[in-house]
Coordinates of C-alpha atoms in Angstrom, one line a residue:
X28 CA 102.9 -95.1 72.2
X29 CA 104.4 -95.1 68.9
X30 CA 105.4 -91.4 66.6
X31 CA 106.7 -91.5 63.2
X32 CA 109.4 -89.2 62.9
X33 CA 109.4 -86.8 59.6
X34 CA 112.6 -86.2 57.7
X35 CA 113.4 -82.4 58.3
X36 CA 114.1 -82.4 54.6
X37 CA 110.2 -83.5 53.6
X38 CA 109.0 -80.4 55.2
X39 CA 111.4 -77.7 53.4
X40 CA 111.1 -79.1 50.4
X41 CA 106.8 -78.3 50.2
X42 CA 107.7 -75.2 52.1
X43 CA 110.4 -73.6 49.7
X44 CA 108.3 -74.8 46.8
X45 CA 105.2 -72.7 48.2
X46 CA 107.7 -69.7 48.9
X47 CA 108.8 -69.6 45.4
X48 CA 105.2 -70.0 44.1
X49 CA 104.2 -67.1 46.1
X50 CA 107.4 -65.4 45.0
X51 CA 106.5 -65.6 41.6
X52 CA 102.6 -64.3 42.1
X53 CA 103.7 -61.5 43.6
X54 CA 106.2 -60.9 40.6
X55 CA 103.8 -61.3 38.2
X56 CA 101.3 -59.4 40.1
X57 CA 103.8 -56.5 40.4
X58 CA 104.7 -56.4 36.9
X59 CA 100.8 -56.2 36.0
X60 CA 100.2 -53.3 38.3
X61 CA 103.5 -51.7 36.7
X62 CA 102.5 -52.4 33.0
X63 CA 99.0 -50.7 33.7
X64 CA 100.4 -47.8 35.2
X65 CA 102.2 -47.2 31.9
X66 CA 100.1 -47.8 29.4
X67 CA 97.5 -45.2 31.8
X68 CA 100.2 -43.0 31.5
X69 CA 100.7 -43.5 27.7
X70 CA 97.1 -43.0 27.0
X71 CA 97.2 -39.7 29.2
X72 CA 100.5 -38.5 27.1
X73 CA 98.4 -39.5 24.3
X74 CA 95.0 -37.8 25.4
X75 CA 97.4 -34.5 26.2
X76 CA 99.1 -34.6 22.6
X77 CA 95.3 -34.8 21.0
X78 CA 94.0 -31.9 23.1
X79 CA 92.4 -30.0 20.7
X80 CA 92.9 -31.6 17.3
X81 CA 89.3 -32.6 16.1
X82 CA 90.5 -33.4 12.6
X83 CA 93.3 -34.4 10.5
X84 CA 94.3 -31.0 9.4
X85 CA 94.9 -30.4 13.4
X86 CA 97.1 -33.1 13.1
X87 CA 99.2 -32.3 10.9
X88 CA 100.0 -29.2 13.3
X89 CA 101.5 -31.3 15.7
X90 CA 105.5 -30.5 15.7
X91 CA 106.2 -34.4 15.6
X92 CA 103.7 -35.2 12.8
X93 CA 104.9 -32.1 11.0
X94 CA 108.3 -33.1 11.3
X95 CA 107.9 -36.7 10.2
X96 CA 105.9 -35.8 7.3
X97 CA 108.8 -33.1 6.2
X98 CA 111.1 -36.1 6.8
X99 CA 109.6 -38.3 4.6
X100 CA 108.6 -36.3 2.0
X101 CA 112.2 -35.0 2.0
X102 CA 113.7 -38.5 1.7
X103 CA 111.9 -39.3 -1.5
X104 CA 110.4 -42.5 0.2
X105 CA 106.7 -41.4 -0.1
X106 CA 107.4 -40.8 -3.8
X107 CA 109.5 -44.0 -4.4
X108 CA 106.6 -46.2 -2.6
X109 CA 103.9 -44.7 -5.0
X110 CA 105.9 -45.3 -8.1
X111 CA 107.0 -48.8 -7.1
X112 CA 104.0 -50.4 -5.7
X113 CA 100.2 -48.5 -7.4
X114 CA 102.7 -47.0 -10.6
X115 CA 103.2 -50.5 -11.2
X116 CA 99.4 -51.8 -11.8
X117 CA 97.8 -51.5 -14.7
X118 CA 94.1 -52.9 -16.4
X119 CA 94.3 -54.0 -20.2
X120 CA 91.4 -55.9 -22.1
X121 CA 91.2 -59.4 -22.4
X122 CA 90.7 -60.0 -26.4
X123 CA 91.7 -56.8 -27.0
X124 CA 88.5 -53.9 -26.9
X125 CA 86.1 -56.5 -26.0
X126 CA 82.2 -56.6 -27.6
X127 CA 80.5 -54.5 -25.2
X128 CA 79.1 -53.4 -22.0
X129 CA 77.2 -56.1 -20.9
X130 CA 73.8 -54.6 -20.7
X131 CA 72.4 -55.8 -23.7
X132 CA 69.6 -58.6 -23.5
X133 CA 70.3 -62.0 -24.8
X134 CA 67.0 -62.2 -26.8
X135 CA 67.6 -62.4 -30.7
X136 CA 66.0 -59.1 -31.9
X137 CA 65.8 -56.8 -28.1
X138 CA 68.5 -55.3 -27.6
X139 CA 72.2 -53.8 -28.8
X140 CA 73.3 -57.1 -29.7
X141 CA 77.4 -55.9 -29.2
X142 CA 76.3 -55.3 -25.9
X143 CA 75.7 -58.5 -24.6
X144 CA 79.0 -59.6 -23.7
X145 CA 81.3 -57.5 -21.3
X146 CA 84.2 -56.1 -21.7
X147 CA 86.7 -57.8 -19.3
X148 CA 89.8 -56.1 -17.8
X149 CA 92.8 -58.1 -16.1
X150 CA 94.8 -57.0 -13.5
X151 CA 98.6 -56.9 -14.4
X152 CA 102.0 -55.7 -12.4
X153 CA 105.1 -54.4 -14.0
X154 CA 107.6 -57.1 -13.1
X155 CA 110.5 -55.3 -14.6
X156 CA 113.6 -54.4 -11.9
X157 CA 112.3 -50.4 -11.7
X158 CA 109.4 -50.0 -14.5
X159 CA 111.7 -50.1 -17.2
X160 CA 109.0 -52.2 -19.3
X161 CA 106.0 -49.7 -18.7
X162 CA 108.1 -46.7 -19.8
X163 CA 109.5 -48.4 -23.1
X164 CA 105.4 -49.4 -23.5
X165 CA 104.6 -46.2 -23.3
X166 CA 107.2 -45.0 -26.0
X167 CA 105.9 -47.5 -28.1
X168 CA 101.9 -46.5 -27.8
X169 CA 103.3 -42.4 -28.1
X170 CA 104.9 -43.6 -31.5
X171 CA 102.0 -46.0 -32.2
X172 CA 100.1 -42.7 -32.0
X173 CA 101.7 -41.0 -34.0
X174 CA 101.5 -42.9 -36.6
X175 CA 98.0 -43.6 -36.7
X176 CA 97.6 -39.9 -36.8
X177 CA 99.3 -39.7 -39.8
X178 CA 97.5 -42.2 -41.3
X179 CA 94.6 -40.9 -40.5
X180 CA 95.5 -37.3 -41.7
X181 CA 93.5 -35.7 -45.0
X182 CA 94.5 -36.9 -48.2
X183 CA 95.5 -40.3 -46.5
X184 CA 93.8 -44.1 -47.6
X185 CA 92.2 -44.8 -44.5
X186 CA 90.8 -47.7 -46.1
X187 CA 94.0 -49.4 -46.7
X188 CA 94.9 -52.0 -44.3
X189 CA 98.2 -52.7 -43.0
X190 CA 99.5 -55.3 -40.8
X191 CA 101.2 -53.5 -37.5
X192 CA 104.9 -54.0 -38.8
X193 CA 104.2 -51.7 -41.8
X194 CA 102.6 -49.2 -39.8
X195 CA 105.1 -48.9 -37.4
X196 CA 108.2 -49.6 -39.8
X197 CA 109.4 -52.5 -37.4
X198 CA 107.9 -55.6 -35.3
X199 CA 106.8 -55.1 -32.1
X200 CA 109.4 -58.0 -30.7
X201 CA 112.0 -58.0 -27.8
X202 CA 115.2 -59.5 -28.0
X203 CA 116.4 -60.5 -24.1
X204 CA 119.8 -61.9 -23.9
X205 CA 119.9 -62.5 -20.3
X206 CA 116.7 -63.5 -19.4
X207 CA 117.2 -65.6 -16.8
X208 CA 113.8 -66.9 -15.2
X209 CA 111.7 -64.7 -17.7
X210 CA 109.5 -63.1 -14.5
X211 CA 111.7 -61.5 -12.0
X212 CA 113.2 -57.7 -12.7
X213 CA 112.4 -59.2 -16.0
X214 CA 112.2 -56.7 -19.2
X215 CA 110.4 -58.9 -21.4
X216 CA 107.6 -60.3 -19.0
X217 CA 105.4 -57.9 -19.2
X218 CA 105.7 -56.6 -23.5
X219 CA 105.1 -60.4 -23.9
X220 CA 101.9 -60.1 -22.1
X221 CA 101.1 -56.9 -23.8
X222 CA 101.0 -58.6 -27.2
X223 CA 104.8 -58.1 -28.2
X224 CA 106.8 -61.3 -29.9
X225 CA 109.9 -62.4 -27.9
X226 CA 113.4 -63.6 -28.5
X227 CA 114.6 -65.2 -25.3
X228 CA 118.6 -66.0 -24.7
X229 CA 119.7 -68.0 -21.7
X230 CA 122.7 -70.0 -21.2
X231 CA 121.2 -71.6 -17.9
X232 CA 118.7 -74.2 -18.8
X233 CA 117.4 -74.2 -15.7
X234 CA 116.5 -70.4 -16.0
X235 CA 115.5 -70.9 -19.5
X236 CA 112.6 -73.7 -18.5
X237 CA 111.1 -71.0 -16.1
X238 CA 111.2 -68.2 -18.4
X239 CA 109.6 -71.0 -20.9
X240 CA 106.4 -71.4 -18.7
X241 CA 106.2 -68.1 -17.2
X242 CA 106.1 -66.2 -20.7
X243 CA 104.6 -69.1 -22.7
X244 CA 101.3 -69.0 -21.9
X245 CA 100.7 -65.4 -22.9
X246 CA 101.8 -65.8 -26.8
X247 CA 98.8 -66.0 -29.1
X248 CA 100.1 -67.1 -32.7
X249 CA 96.6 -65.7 -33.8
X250 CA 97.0 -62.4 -32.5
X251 CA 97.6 -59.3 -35.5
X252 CA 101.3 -60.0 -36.5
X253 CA 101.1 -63.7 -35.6
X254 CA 103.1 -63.1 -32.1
X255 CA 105.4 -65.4 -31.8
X256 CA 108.1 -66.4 -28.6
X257 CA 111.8 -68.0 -29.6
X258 CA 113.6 -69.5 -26.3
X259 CA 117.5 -70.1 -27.1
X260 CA 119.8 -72.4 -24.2
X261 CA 123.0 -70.8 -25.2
X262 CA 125.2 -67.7 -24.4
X263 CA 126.4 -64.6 -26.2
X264 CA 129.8 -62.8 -25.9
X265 CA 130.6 -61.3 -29.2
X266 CA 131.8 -64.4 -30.7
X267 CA 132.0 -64.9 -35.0
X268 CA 131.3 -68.5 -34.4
X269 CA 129.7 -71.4 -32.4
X270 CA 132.1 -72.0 -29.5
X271 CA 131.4 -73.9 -26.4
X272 CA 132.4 -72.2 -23.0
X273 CA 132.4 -73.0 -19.4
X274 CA 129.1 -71.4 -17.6
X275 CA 129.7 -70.7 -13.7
X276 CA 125.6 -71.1 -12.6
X277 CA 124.1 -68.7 -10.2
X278 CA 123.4 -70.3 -6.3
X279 CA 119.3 -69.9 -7.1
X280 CA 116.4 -67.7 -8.9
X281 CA 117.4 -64.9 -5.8
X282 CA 120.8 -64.5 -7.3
X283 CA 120.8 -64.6 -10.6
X284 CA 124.4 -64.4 -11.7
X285 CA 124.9 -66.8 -13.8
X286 CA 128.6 -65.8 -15.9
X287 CA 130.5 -67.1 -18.8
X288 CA 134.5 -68.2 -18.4
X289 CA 135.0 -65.5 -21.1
X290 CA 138.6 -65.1 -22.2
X291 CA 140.9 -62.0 -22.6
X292 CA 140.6 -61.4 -26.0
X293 CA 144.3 -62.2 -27.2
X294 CA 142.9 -65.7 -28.1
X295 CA 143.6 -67.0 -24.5
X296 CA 141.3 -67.4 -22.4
X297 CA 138.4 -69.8 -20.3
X298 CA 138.7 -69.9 -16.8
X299 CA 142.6 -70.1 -16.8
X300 CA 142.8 -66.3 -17.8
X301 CA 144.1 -63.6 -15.3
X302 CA 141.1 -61.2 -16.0
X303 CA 138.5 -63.8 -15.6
X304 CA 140.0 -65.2 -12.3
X305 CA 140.2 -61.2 -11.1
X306 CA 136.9 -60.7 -12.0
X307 CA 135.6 -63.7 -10.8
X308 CA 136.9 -63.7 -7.2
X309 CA 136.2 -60.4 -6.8
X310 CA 132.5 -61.1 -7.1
X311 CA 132.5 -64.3 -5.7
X312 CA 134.5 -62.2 -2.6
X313 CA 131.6 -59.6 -2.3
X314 CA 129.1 -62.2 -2.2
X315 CA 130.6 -64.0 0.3
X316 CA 130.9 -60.8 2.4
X317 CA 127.1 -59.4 1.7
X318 CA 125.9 -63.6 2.6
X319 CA 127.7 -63.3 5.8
X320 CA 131.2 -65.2 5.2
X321 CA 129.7 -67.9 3.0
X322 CA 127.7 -68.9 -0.5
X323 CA 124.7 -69.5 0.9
X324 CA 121.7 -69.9 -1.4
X325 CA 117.8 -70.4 -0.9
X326 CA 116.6 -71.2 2.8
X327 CA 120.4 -70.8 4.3
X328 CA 121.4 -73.6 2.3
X329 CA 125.5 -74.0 1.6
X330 CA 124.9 -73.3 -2.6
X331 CA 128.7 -74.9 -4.0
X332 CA 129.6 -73.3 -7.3
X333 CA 128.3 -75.6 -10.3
X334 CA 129.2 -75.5 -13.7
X335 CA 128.2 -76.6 -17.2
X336 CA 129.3 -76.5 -20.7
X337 CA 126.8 -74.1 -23.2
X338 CA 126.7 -73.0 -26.3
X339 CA 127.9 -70.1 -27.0
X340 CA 126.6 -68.0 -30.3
X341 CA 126.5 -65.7 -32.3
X342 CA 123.5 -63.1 -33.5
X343 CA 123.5 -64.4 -37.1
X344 CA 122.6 -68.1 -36.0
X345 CA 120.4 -66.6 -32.8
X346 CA 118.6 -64.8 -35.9
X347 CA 118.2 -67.6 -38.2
X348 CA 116.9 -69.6 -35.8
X349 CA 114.2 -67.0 -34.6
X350 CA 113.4 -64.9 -38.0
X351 CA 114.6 -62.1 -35.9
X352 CA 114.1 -59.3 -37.9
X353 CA 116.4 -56.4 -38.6
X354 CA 114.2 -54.1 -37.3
X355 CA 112.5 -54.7 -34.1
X356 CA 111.4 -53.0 -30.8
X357 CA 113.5 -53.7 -27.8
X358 CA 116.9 -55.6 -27.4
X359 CA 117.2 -55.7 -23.9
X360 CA 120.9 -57.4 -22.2
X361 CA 121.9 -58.3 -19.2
X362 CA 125.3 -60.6 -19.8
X363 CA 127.2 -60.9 -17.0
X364 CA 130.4 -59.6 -17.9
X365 CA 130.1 -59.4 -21.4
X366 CA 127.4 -57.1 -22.2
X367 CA 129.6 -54.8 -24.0
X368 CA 130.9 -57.2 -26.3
X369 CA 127.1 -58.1 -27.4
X370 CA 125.8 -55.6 -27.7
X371 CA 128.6 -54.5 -30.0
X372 CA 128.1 -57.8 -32.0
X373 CA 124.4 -57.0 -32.4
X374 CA 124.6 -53.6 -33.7
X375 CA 127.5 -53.7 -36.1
X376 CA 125.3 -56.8 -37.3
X377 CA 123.1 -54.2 -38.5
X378 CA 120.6 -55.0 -36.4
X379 CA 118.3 -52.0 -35.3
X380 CA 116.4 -52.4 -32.4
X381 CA 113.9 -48.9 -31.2
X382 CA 114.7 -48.7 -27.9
X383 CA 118.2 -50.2 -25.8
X384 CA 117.9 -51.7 -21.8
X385 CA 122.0 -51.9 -21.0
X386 CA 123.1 -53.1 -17.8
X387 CA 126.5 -51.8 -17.4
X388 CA 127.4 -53.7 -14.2
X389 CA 130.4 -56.0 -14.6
X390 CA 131.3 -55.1 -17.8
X391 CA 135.2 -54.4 -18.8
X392 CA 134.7 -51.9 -20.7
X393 CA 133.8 -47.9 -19.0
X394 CA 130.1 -47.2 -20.1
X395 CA 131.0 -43.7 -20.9
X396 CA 132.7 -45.3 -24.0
X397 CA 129.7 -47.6 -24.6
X398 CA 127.8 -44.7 -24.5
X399 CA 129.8 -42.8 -26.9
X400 CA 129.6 -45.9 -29.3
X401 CA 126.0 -46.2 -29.0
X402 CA 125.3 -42.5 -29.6
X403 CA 127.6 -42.6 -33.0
X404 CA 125.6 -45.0 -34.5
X405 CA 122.4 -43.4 -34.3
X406 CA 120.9 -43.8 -30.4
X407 CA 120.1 -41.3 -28.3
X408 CA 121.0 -41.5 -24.5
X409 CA 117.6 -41.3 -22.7
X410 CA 118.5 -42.1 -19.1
X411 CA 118.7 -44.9 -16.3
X412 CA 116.3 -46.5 -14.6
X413 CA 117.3 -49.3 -12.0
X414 CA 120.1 -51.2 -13.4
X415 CA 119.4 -50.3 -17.3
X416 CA 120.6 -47.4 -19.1
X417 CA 118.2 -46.8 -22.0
X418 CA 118.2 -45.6 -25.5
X419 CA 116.2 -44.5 -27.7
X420 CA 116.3 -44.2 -31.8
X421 CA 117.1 -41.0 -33.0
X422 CA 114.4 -39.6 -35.3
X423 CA 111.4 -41.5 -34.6
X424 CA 109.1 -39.0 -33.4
X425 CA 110.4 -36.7 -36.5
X426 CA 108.5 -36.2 -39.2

């Protein structure tokens, strides 16, 4: 008689393995039985807190609710989140009024013939950084108002027609140095869309082919006033003449910081000069610190500084080349650095644009003295909204 003799370590290996499965069902089955027994409890805590609120108004009673509520009201949150996100959206006619309602039959001869095509609305969003388009727009259309009132007061030609410049007394045009991709926290997105002509600056040609397509599309050159849209691929910093300067490019489209190796006005400048390398590594320190310790661009990707060499102009050749005229709507800048110098350069030019969009950030000089400037020469201080201080031209409501 023969026996086969089984390894003692065959048999604690099945065994321990069964142990631990039974462990674990256990386990699981405890922390089911646990996870029930909370969420009953939850429910009851629940059940308890809605005893006796049959309607919202109850609700509202509830100390936690009421507390919330007061909470957020008090934080300006609730406010902020209309105004950003439904005070944004707007409807405006495609081909302007349109030719009716629709209802009218297509039958030569039966019907309101205007009425046979509809009226069609589009959806649009402000783009701009805080709704600093919509509330110049609605400047405009109060002073479009206006006069068109006047025109149409007793006494008046109502018969004489007038292209929109001479009615208004300048061109409905905006002149963006700045304008990076031409759609995000944009100014001049959205008055291009709303029939205005544009003047486009960007010294990133990158940025400048986006803002190309994105605003492009929405110029009609057979719209009253011809509407027109200019796109320049150079720089401004309050220069008399074409130079050619260094541009330091911004990591991606998120960061937009694209800036100019601007000197230190004693004729030295370029990247060599102390203020430019003060300001420079500064910023470059504080974006470092707000990416986590390095310049890191799109998708986490190490974004190395790059540079290229642009032109550099000044408004008289910006204007040549775009028939910008000396009376327009909206000079909107946003020159890293050097906003106070071109905007300087643009309005001792002569140039007089209705309404201002100043971002302050980064510039040397204090913008209670830009302010001041501003305000001597015949603007009036309005307020800020997001980034842009705005300003408005004195009189123009007067009349």
């Amino acid at each position: 008689e023969t026996s086969a003799r089984v390894p003692s370590g065959a048999m604690r290996g099945p065994r321990a393995a069964g142990a631990v499965s039974s462990c674990v069902r256990v386990t699981a089955l405890v922390s089911v039985v646990r996870g029930a027994a909370y969420v009953s409890s939850q429910v009851s805590v629940v059940s308890k807190y809605l005893e006796d609120v049959t309607d919202l108004t109850d609700l509202v009673e509830r100390p936690l609710v009421r507390q919330g509520i007061q909470d957020l009201v008090k934080s300006g949150a609730l406010a902020s989140l209309t105004r950003n996100t439904l005070g944004r959206i707007h409807l405006m006619s495609l081909r302007g009024e349109g030719l009716g309602t629709g209802t009218g039959s297509s039958v030569a001869g039966d019907g309101d013939p205007e009425s046979r095509f509809p009226k069609l609305q589009s959806l649009g969003v402000d783009v701009s950084h805080a709704g600093e388009a919509s509330f110049v727009y609605d400047r405009f259309q109060r002073f479009l108002e206006s006069k068109l009132a006047t025109k149409r007061a007793p006494g008046t030609d109502t018969d004489k027609k007038e292209d929109i410049t001479t009615v208004l007394g300048f061109t409905p045009l905006v002149l963006d140095v700045g304008a990076n991709d031409g759609f995000l926290s944009s100014n001049s997105y959205n008055l291009v869309r709303w029939g205005w002509s544009s003047v486009l600056v960007e010294p990133n040609p990158e940025m400048l082919a986006l803002a190309k397509t994105a605003q492009d599309w929405f110029v009609n050159p057979w719209r009253d006033g011809h509407q027109t849209g200019c796109y320049v691929n150079a720089a401004m910093a309050g220069v008399t003449q074409k130079e050619t300067l260094r541009l330091k490019l911004g990591g991606d489209v998120v960061q937009m910081e694209s800036a100019l190796e601007v000197g230190d006005g004693d004729g030295t400048g370029g990247k060599d000069s102390a203020n430019w390398k003060h300001a420079s590594n500064a910023r470059d320190a504080k974006l470092a610190k707000l990416r986590g310790g390095s310049s890191v661009g799109a998708f986490g990707k190490e974004t190395p500084a790059r540079y290229v060499d642009v032109d550099t102009l000044p408004i008289h050749e910006i204007a040549t080349k775009c028939h910008l005229p000396t009376d327009f709507g909206l000079l909107s800048i946003d020159a890293e650095g050097v906003g106070d110098k071109v905007l300087r350069e643009i309005l001792n030019a002569g140039f007089v644009p209705r309404w201002i969009l100043y971002e302050a950030m980064h510039n040397a000089e204090p913008f209670s003295v830009t302010k001041a400037y501003v305000e001597q020469l015949g603007w009036r201080y309005v307020r800020k909204i997001g980034w842009n201080h705005v300003f408005e031209r004195e009189g123009m409501f007067e009349a």
